[in-house]
Amino acid sequence: MQKYSIFNLIKNAFSGHQKWDLAWKDATPKKEYDVVIIGGGGHGLATAYYLAKEHNITNVAIIEKGWLGGGNMGRNTTIIRSNYMHDDNALFSEFGMDLWRKMSQDLNYNVMFSPRGIINLAHSDAQMNIFARRGNSMRLNGIDAVLLNREEVKEIIPMADFSDNVRFPIFGGLMQPSAGTARHDAVAWGYARQADSMGVDIIQNCEVTGFDVVGGKIQGVRTSRGDIKVKKIGLCVAGSTNILAEKLNMTIPVETHLLQACVTEPVKPVLDSVVTFGAGHFYISQSDKGEMVMGGDLDGYNSYAQRGNLPTLQHVLTEGIAMMPFLSKLKMLRTWGGIMDMSMDGSPIIDKTHIEGLYLNCGWCYGGFKATPASGWTFAHTIAQDRVHKLNEGYSLSRFNTGHLLDEKGLGTKTWIS
Amino acid sequence: MLHIKCPHCGMRSQNEFSYGGDATVKRPELNKEISDQDWDNFVYYRKSLRGKHKELWQHISGCRQWIKVERDTATHEIFKTVKAHEDI
């Protein structure tokens, strides 16, 4: 594979950048693979990459119904963080933070990881206490956390509403300075390029139509581009998990919901961290292009539409304007929606299933993008070794039967309760 | 925006309603021996269909009644709404 470097950049400048290799080839499906990953989004691509890199399994295909990175990988708000209280979530996410820090070098692809910090705002004394507790838990797990008072928050985000006459005054906030953002498409492309170079077949425009399960074991997968014989299948299809589960006669503790995001017109640099509103559900950051990137609550009812409704957007932006009034002067440039695999306790599932050779990766709710490397790494381990890694032990499918829920924030499908 | 026809009040905007989830889920009967799996299915496991979906809504800013709605989860088309005790 051609290395991306300053020297190659200069060399290719002489030929007008016409002679670069393709980043990955357009593969046609073979008759048989060792592992098939269904879903060519971030998690699927990362899984294939780590299968090849960490476990030397290269006879792998990624099957994608649409195009590479065209689902939630291209629809998220690019936030990366590990500010969790529970050990299972904290250790898993912090392992991921380490992979994020090394990712550009590891993939030889600039993913523009920008550790600009995230601030969760608190709007009452009680919320400050909760944040202090979460911050302490984070620090015990080796994650950086700083509890900020009102004045310290004001220094970082002076454009927020610090006047006396507001419904939800800012009391302070919990900051994770090492959190940040990254260029989401670059992450997908970087993983795809490296996976392809190690022999993984990336097959786009290929829909899964069924599975061959004999005696409780996976024997193959049927697709719109032919049948494939395979003993191990990894399911990484986020909002489409329920559709494929139905083909497998499985019911899973996940509902599919719609989450919207939007950006404003680009403006000069004003916000150099990620900020979340503590009295509702709203988050904002500024992209490198200058757009204010915003998101909030689910639309609130089961949906596969990949486009949202205005009442929810209005509700979310009302919170945004309450927090940062200057937003009301900006024009909205784009809005879009993605379909989320909302698990019942708000935490993901990376596990084996009752079908031998079928592995499940779903339930990412609002936090799929940041988990991309850690999810791929642990899922690859689970598939290759046929057993879960210590890092994803807590993300078991059976926890809904045993009662070991990971209810970090209670942000599952039932948003009207939270 | 969705427009939902409340069987009690007529056509109203989505803003007046609150979503209540899958209407086909049945709470296990009281005073009957049931397995843990039955409870888990009731509490956590959902089909989350793509296409026609029977679901509960509450007309929370109107008559406050629960109603059943049959809606397409991909197109948001609403086919039928009935009172909560009626079958779709």
Coordinates of C-alpha atoms in Angstrom, one line a residue:
Chain A
M1 CA 0.0 0.0 0.0
Q2 CA 1.1 3.5 -0.8
K3 CA 2.1 5.4 2.3
Y4 CA 0.6 8.8 2.9
S5 CA 3.5 11.2 3.7
I6 CA 4.9 14.6 2.9
F7 CA 7.3 13.0 0.4
N8 CA 4.6 11.1 -1.5
L9 CA 2.5 14.2 -1.5
I10 CA 5.3 16.2 -3.1
K11 CA 6.1 13.4 -5.5
N12 CA 2.5 13.1 -6.6
A13 CA 2.2 16.8 -7.0
F14 CA 4.5 16.5 -10.1
S15 CA 2.0 14.2 -11.8
G16 CA -0.9 16.5 -10.8
H17 CA -2.2 14.0 -8.2
Q18 CA -3.4 11.7 -10.9
K19 CA -1.4 8.7 -10.0
W20 CA -2.4 8.0 -6.4
D21 CA -3.5 4.4 -5.7
L22 CA -7.2 3.7 -4.9
A23 CA -7.6 3.8 -1.1
W24 CA -9.5 0.5 -1.3
K25 CA -10.7 -1.8 -4.1
D26 CA -14.2 -2.5 -5.0
A27 CA -14.4 -6.3 -4.2
T28 CA -16.8 -8.8 -5.5
P29 CA -17.9 -11.5 -3.0
K30 CA -16.0 -14.8 -3.0
K31 CA -17.7 -18.2 -2.3
E32 CA -16.3 -18.6 1.2
Y33 CA -14.7 -16.6 4.0
D34 CA -13.4 -17.2 7.5
V35 CA -15.4 -14.3 8.9
V36 CA -18.1 -12.1 7.4
I37 CA -18.8 -8.7 9.1
I38 CA -22.2 -7.3 8.2
G39 CA -22.3 -3.5 8.2
G40 CA -19.6 -1.3 6.6
G41 CA -19.8 1.5 9.1
G42 CA -17.2 2.5 11.6
H43 CA -17.6 -0.5 13.9
G44 CA -17.6 -3.0 11.1
L45 CA -14.6 -1.6 9.4
A46 CA -12.7 -1.3 12.7
T47 CA -13.6 -4.9 13.6
A48 CA -12.2 -6.1 10.2
Y49 CA -9.1 -4.1 10.7
Y50 CA -8.4 -5.5 14.2
L51 CA -9.2 -9.0 13.1
A52 CA -6.5 -8.7 10.5
K53 CA -4.0 -6.7 12.6
E54 CA -4.4 -8.3 16.1
H55 CA -5.5 -11.8 15.2
N56 CA -4.1 -12.5 11.7
I57 CA -7.5 -13.3 10.3
T58 CA -7.5 -11.8 6.8
N59 CA -9.9 -13.9 4.9
V60 CA -12.6 -11.5 5.9
A61 CA -15.5 -9.8 4.0
I62 CA -17.4 -6.7 5.1
I63 CA -20.9 -6.7 3.6
E64 CA -22.6 -3.3 3.3
K65 CA -26.1 -2.7 1.9
G66 CA -25.4 0.9 1.1
W67 CA -22.1 2.6 0.9
L68 CA -19.2 2.6 3.2
G69 CA -19.7 4.9 6.3
G70 CA -23.1 6.1 5.0
G71 CA -25.1 5.3 8.1
N72 CA -24.5 6.7 11.5
M73 CA -20.8 7.0 10.8
G74 CA -21.6 9.9 8.5
R75 CA -24.4 11.3 10.7
N76 CA -23.0 11.7 14.1
T77 CA -21.7 14.8 15.9
T78 CA -18.1 13.4 16.2
I79 CA -17.8 13.6 20.0
I80 CA -15.2 11.4 21.7
R81 CA -15.2 11.0 25.4
S82 CA -14.9 8.6 28.3
N83 CA -16.6 10.5 31.1
Y84 CA -18.5 7.5 32.5
M85 CA -19.1 6.6 36.1
H86 CA -19.5 2.8 36.0
D87 CA -16.3 0.8 35.7
D88 CA -17.5 -1.3 32.7
N89 CA -18.2 1.9 30.6
A90 CA -15.2 3.9 31.9
L91 CA -12.5 1.3 31.3
F92 CA -13.9 0.3 27.9
S93 CA -14.1 4.0 26.8
E94 CA -10.7 4.9 28.2
F95 CA -9.2 2.0 26.4
G96 CA -10.8 3.5 23.3
M97 CA -9.3 7.0 24.1
D98 CA -5.9 5.5 24.0
L99 CA -6.6 4.1 20.5
W100 CA -8.0 7.5 19.4
R101 CA -4.8 9.2 20.5
K102 CA -2.7 6.8 18.3
M103 CA -5.2 6.4 15.5
S104 CA -3.7 8.8 12.9
Q105 CA -0.3 7.2 13.2
D106 CA -1.7 3.7 13.4
L107 CA -3.8 4.1 10.3
N108 CA -1.4 6.4 8.4
Y109 CA -4.5 8.6 7.9
N110 CA -5.2 11.9 9.5
V111 CA -8.4 11.5 11.5
M112 CA -8.0 15.0 12.8
F113 CA -8.4 13.9 16.4
S114 CA -8.8 17.1 18.4
P115 CA -8.7 16.6 22.2
R116 CA -10.4 19.9 23.0
G117 CA -12.2 18.8 26.1
I118 CA -15.9 18.3 27.0
I119 CA -17.8 20.2 29.6
N120 CA -21.1 18.9 31.1
L121 CA -22.8 21.9 32.6
A122 CA -24.5 21.7 36.0
H123 CA -27.5 23.9 36.9
S124 CA -28.0 23.2 40.6
D125 CA -26.1 22.3 43.7
A126 CA -27.4 18.7 43.5
Q127 CA -26.1 18.4 40.0
M128 CA -22.7 19.6 41.1
N129 CA -22.7 16.9 43.8
I130 CA -23.5 14.2 41.2
F131 CA -20.8 15.5 38.9
A132 CA -18.3 15.5 41.7
R133 CA -19.1 11.9 42.4
R134 CA -18.8 11.0 38.7
G135 CA -15.6 13.0 38.4
N136 CA -14.1 11.1 41.4
S137 CA -15.1 7.7 39.9
M138 CA -13.5 8.7 36.6
R139 CA -10.2 9.7 38.3
L140 CA -10.2 6.4 40.2
N141 CA -10.3 4.7 36.8
G142 CA -7.4 6.9 35.6
I143 CA -9.5 9.3 33.5
D144 CA -8.9 13.0 33.7
A145 CA -11.8 14.9 35.3
V146 CA -12.0 18.5 36.6
L147 CA -14.8 20.0 38.5
L148 CA -15.2 23.6 37.4
N149 CA -17.1 26.3 39.3
R150 CA -19.2 29.0 37.7
E151 CA -16.2 31.4 37.2
E152 CA -14.0 28.8 35.7
V153 CA -16.7 27.7 33.2
K154 CA -17.2 31.4 32.3
E155 CA -13.6 31.7 31.4
I156 CA -13.8 28.8 28.9
I157 CA -17.3 29.6 27.4
P158 CA -18.0 33.3 28.0
M159 CA -20.6 33.2 25.3
A160 CA -22.9 31.1 27.4
D161 CA -25.7 32.8 29.3
F162 CA -24.3 33.8 32.7
S163 CA -26.9 36.5 33.3
D164 CA -28.9 36.4 36.5
N165 CA -32.3 36.1 34.9
V166 CA -32.2 32.7 33.4
R167 CA -34.3 29.6 34.1
F168 CA -31.3 27.3 34.5
P169 CA -28.3 29.2 35.8
I170 CA -24.9 27.7 35.3
F171 CA -23.5 26.5 38.6
G172 CA -20.4 24.9 37.2
G173 CA -19.5 21.9 35.2
L174 CA -17.6 18.6 34.9
M175 CA -14.8 18.7 32.3
Q176 CA -12.8 15.9 30.7
P177 CA -9.9 17.8 29.1
S178 CA -8.8 14.8 27.1
A179 CA -12.1 14.4 25.4
G180 CA -12.7 15.9 21.9
T181 CA -13.8 15.4 18.4
A182 CA -12.4 13.7 15.2
R183 CA -13.2 13.8 11.5
H184 CA -15.8 11.0 11.3
D185 CA -15.4 10.1 7.6
A186 CA -11.7 10.0 7.9
V187 CA -12.0 7.3 10.6
A188 CA -14.1 5.1 8.3
W189 CA -11.8 5.7 5.3
G190 CA -8.7 5.1 7.4
Y191 CA -9.9 1.8 8.7
A192 CA -11.2 0.8 5.3
R193 CA -7.9 1.5 3.6
Q194 CA -5.8 -0.4 6.1
A195 CA -8.2 -3.3 6.3
D196 CA -8.3 -3.5 2.5
S197 CA -4.5 -3.5 2.3
M198 CA -4.3 -6.5 4.7
G199 CA -6.7 -8.5 2.4
V200 CA -10.2 -7.7 3.7
D201 CA -12.8 -7.6 1.0
I202 CA -15.1 -4.5 1.3
I203 CA -18.3 -5.3 -0.6
Q204 CA -20.7 -2.4 -1.0
N205 CA -24.2 -2.4 -2.4
C206 CA -24.7 -5.9 -1.1
E207 CA -27.8 -6.6 1.0
V208 CA -28.1 -9.5 3.4
T209 CA -31.3 -11.5 2.6
G210 CA -31.0 -14.4 5.0
F211 CA -28.8 -16.7 7.0
D212 CA -28.0 -20.4 6.8
V213 CA -28.3 -21.8 10.3
V214 CA -28.0 -25.6 10.7
G215 CA -28.2 -27.3 14.1
G216 CA -27.7 -24.0 15.9
K217 CA -24.6 -23.2 14.0
I218 CA -23.9 -20.5 11.4
Q219 CA -23.2 -22.1 8.0
G220 CA -23.5 -19.1 5.6
V221 CA -25.1 -15.9 4.7
R222 CA -27.4 -15.2 1.7
T223 CA -26.9 -11.9 0.0
S224 CA -28.2 -10.0 -3.0
R225 CA -24.9 -10.8 -4.7
G226 CA -24.9 -14.5 -4.0
D227 CA -24.5 -17.0 -1.1
I228 CA -21.4 -17.0 1.0
K229 CA -20.2 -19.9 3.0
V230 CA -18.9 -18.8 6.4
K231 CA -18.6 -20.1 10.0
K232 CA -18.4 -16.8 11.8
I233 CA -20.6 -13.7 11.3
G234 CA -20.3 -10.4 13.2
L235 CA -23.3 -8.2 13.2
C236 CA -22.5 -4.5 13.3
V237 CA -25.6 -2.9 11.8
A238 CA -26.7 -0.4 14.4
G239 CA -30.2 0.8 13.6
S240 CA -30.8 -2.2 11.3
T241 CA -30.1 -4.8 14.0
N242 CA -33.8 -5.6 14.6
I243 CA -34.3 -6.2 10.9
L244 CA -31.5 -8.8 10.7
A245 CA -32.5 -10.2 14.1
E246 CA -35.9 -11.0 12.7
K247 CA -34.3 -13.0 9.8
L248 CA -32.5 -15.0 12.6
N249 CA -35.7 -15.5 14.6
M250 CA -34.2 -13.5 17.4
T251 CA -35.7 -10.8 19.5
I252 CA -33.2 -8.5 21.1
P253 CA -33.5 -5.8 23.9
V254 CA -33.1 -3.0 21.4
E255 CA -35.5 -0.6 19.7
T256 CA -34.8 1.5 16.7
H257 CA -35.3 5.2 17.1
L258 CA -34.4 8.4 15.2
L259 CA -31.8 10.9 16.4
Q260 CA -31.3 14.2 14.6
A261 CA -28.4 16.6 14.4
C262 CA -27.8 19.8 12.6
V263 CA -25.2 22.4 11.8
T264 CA -25.4 26.2 11.4
E265 CA -23.7 28.3 8.7
P266 CA -19.9 28.5 9.4
V267 CA -18.8 31.3 11.6
K268 CA -15.4 32.4 13.0
P269 CA -13.9 30.4 15.9
V270 CA -16.0 31.0 19.0
L271 CA -16.2 27.6 20.8
D272 CA -13.1 25.6 21.5
S273 CA -14.6 22.7 23.5
V274 CA -17.6 20.4 23.4
V275 CA -20.4 21.6 25.7
T276 CA -23.5 19.8 27.0
F277 CA -26.5 21.4 28.6
G278 CA -27.3 19.9 31.9
A279 CA -31.0 20.8 32.3
G280 CA -32.0 19.0 29.1
H281 CA -30.4 17.1 26.4
F282 CA -28.3 19.3 24.1
Y283 CA -24.7 19.2 23.0
I284 CA -22.7 21.5 20.8
S285 CA -19.2 21.9 19.3
Q286 CA -17.7 23.9 16.5
S287 CA -16.3 22.1 13.5
D288 CA -13.0 23.0 11.8
K289 CA -15.0 24.6 9.1
G290 CA -16.7 26.8 11.6
E291 CA -20.1 25.3 11.7
M292 CA -21.8 24.9 15.1
V293 CA -22.6 21.1 15.3
M294 CA -25.6 20.4 17.5
G295 CA -27.7 17.5 18.6
G296 CA -30.1 16.4 21.4
D297 CA -33.0 14.1 22.1
L298 CA -34.4 11.3 20.1
D299 CA -37.6 12.0 18.1
G300 CA -39.2 9.8 20.7
Y301 CA -41.0 7.0 18.7
N302 CA -39.8 4.0 16.8
S303 CA -38.5 5.1 13.4
Y304 CA -36.5 3.8 10.5
A305 CA -36.9 7.0 8.5
Q306 CA -33.4 8.5 8.6
R307 CA -35.0 11.9 8.6
G308 CA -36.5 13.7 11.5
N309 CA -39.5 15.8 12.5
L310 CA -39.4 19.5 13.3
P311 CA -41.0 19.5 16.8
T312 CA -38.0 17.7 18.2
L313 CA -35.5 19.9 16.5
Q314 CA -37.3 23.0 17.8
H315 CA -37.3 21.5 21.3
V316 CA -33.5 20.8 21.1
L317 CA -32.6 24.2 19.7
T318 CA -34.7 25.9 22.4
E319 CA -32.3 24.3 24.9
G320 CA -29.4 25.4 22.9
I321 CA -30.5 29.0 22.7
A322 CA -31.3 29.0 26.5
M323 CA -27.6 27.9 27.0
M324 CA -26.0 30.1 24.3
P325 CA -28.3 32.9 23.2
F326 CA -26.1 33.9 20.3
L327 CA -27.1 30.8 18.4
S328 CA -30.5 32.4 17.7
K329 CA -28.7 34.8 15.3
L330 CA -27.2 32.0 13.2
K331 CA -28.9 30.4 10.1
M332 CA -29.3 26.6 10.0
L333 CA -27.4 25.1 7.2
R334 CA -28.3 21.4 7.3
T335 CA -30.3 18.9 9.5
W336 CA -30.3 15.2 9.2
G337 CA -31.2 12.0 11.1
G338 CA -29.8 8.6 11.8
I339 CA -31.4 5.5 13.1
M340 CA -30.1 4.5 16.5
D341 CA -30.1 1.0 18.1
M342 CA -31.4 2.1 21.5
S343 CA -30.8 -0.6 24.1
M344 CA -33.0 -0.9 27.1
D345 CA -30.5 0.3 29.6
G346 CA -28.6 2.7 27.4
S347 CA -25.5 0.6 27.2
P348 CA -24.2 -1.4 24.3
I349 CA -24.1 -5.2 23.6
I350 CA -20.9 -6.9 22.4
D351 CA -21.4 -10.6 22.9
K352 CA -21.8 -14.1 21.5
T353 CA -25.3 -15.3 20.9
H354 CA -27.1 -18.6 21.3
I355 CA -26.3 -19.3 17.7
E356 CA -22.8 -20.7 17.4
G357 CA -20.7 -18.5 15.1
L358 CA -23.0 -15.5 15.4
Y359 CA -21.6 -12.5 17.2
L360 CA -23.6 -9.4 18.1
N361 CA -22.5 -5.7 18.3
C362 CA -25.3 -3.3 18.9
G363 CA -27.2 -1.0 21.3
W364 CA -24.9 2.0 20.9
C365 CA -27.6 4.5 21.6
Y366 CA -26.1 8.1 21.5
G367 CA -22.5 6.9 21.8
G368 CA -21.5 4.8 18.9
F369 CA -19.0 7.1 17.2
K370 CA -16.6 7.5 20.1
A371 CA -16.7 3.8 20.7
T372 CA -15.6 2.9 17.2
P373 CA -12.0 1.8 17.9
A374 CA -12.7 0.1 21.3
S375 CA -15.8 -1.6 19.9
G376 CA -13.9 -2.9 16.8
W377 CA -11.0 -4.1 19.0
T378 CA -13.1 -6.0 21.5
F379 CA -15.5 -7.3 18.9
A380 CA -12.6 -8.6 16.9
H381 CA -11.3 -10.3 20.0
T382 CA -14.7 -11.8 20.8
I383 CA -15.0 -13.2 17.2
A384 CA -11.4 -14.5 16.9
Q385 CA -11.1 -16.1 20.3
D386 CA -14.8 -17.1 20.5
R387 CA -14.9 -15.5 24.0
V388 CA -15.5 -12.0 25.3
H389 CA -12.6 -9.8 26.4
K390 CA -12.5 -8.5 29.9
L391 CA -13.2 -5.0 28.5
N392 CA -16.6 -6.1 27.0
E393 CA -17.7 -8.5 29.7
G394 CA -20.2 -6.0 31.1
Y395 CA -21.7 -5.6 27.6
S396 CA -23.3 -9.0 27.7
L397 CA -26.6 -9.9 26.1
S398 CA -27.6 -11.9 29.1
R399 CA -27.5 -8.9 31.5
F400 CA -31.2 -8.3 30.7
N401 CA -32.0 -11.7 32.1
T402 CA -29.6 -11.7 35.1
G403 CA -30.3 -8.1 36.1
H404 CA -26.8 -6.8 35.8
L405 CA -27.9 -3.7 33.9
L406 CA -25.5 -0.9 33.0
D407 CA -27.8 2.0 33.6
E408 CA -25.2 4.7 33.4
K409 CA -27.7 7.5 32.8
G410 CA -30.9 5.7 32.3
L411 CA -30.9 6.9 28.6
G412 CA -32.5 3.9 27.0
T413 CA -35.5 3.9 24.7
K414 CA -37.8 5.6 27.1
T415 CA -36.6 9.1 26.8
W416 CA -39.8 10.5 28.4
I417 CA -38.8 9.0 31.7
S418 CA -35.2 10.4 31.8
Chain B
M1 CA -44.8 16.7 11.9
L2 CA -47.1 13.8 12.5
H3 CA -50.9 14.4 12.6
I4 CA -52.6 11.8 14.8
K5 CA -56.4 11.3 14.8
C6 CA -57.4 10.9 18.4
P7 CA -60.5 8.7 18.5
H8 CA -61.9 11.0 21.1
C9 CA -60.9 14.5 19.9
G10 CA -60.2 14.2 16.2
M11 CA -57.1 15.2 14.2
R12 CA -54.4 16.8 16.3
S13 CA -50.7 17.6 15.9
Q14 CA -47.9 15.4 17.3
N15 CA -47.0 18.0 19.9
E16 CA -50.1 17.1 22.0
F17 CA -49.1 13.4 22.2
S18 CA -46.7 11.3 24.2
Y19 CA -45.4 8.0 22.9
G20 CA -46.0 4.8 24.9
G21 CA -44.2 2.1 22.9
D22 CA -45.2 -1.2 21.3
A23 CA -48.9 -1.9 21.8
T24 CA -48.6 -5.7 21.2
V25 CA -46.6 -6.2 24.4
K26 CA -48.8 -7.9 27.0
R27 CA -48.1 -7.8 30.7
P28 CA -48.0 -11.4 32.1
E29 CA -51.1 -12.3 34.0
L30 CA -51.2 -11.9 37.7
N31 CA -51.7 -14.9 40.0
K32 CA -50.2 -17.2 37.4
E33 CA -47.0 -19.0 37.5
I34 CA -44.7 -17.4 34.9
S35 CA -41.0 -17.8 34.1
D36 CA -38.3 -15.2 34.4
Q37 CA -38.0 -15.3 30.6
D38 CA -41.7 -14.2 30.3
W39 CA -40.9 -11.2 32.5
D40 CA -37.8 -10.4 30.6
N41 CA -39.7 -10.5 27.3
F42 CA -42.3 -8.2 28.7
V43 CA -39.8 -5.7 30.1
Y44 CA -36.9 -5.6 27.6
Y45 CA -37.4 -7.5 24.4
R46 CA -39.0 -5.8 21.4
K47 CA -39.5 -6.7 17.8
S48 CA -39.1 -3.0 16.7
L49 CA -40.6 -3.7 13.3
R50 CA -39.8 -1.8 10.1
G51 CA -43.1 -1.1 8.5
K52 CA -46.5 -1.4 10.1
H53 CA -46.2 -1.0 13.9
K54 CA -48.9 -1.0 16.5
E55 CA -48.1 1.4 19.2
L56 CA -49.6 3.3 22.2
W57 CA -49.8 7.0 22.4
Q58 CA -51.2 9.2 25.1
H59 CA -53.1 12.4 24.2
I60 CA -51.4 14.1 27.1
S61 CA -52.2 17.7 26.2
G62 CA -55.7 16.9 25.1
C63 CA -58.2 14.3 26.6
R64 CA -55.3 12.5 28.4
Q65 CA -56.6 9.1 27.1
W66 CA -54.3 6.4 25.9
I67 CA -54.9 5.3 22.3
K68 CA -53.6 2.7 19.9
V69 CA -52.1 3.8 16.6
E70 CA -51.0 1.7 13.6
R71 CA -48.1 3.6 11.9
D72 CA -45.4 2.8 9.4
T73 CA -42.1 3.2 11.1
A74 CA -40.3 3.9 7.8
T75 CA -42.7 6.4 6.1
H76 CA -44.6 7.6 9.2
E77 CA -47.9 7.0 7.5
I78 CA -50.7 6.5 10.0
F79 CA -53.2 3.8 8.9
K80 CA -55.6 3.6 11.9
T81 CA -56.2 4.9 15.4
V82 CA -58.5 3.3 17.9
K83 CA -59.3 3.6 21.6
A84 CA -57.0 1.8 23.9
H85 CA -59.3 -1.1 24.8
E86 CA -60.1 -1.8 21.1
D87 CA -58.2 -4.1 18.8
I88 CA -56.5 -2.7 15.8

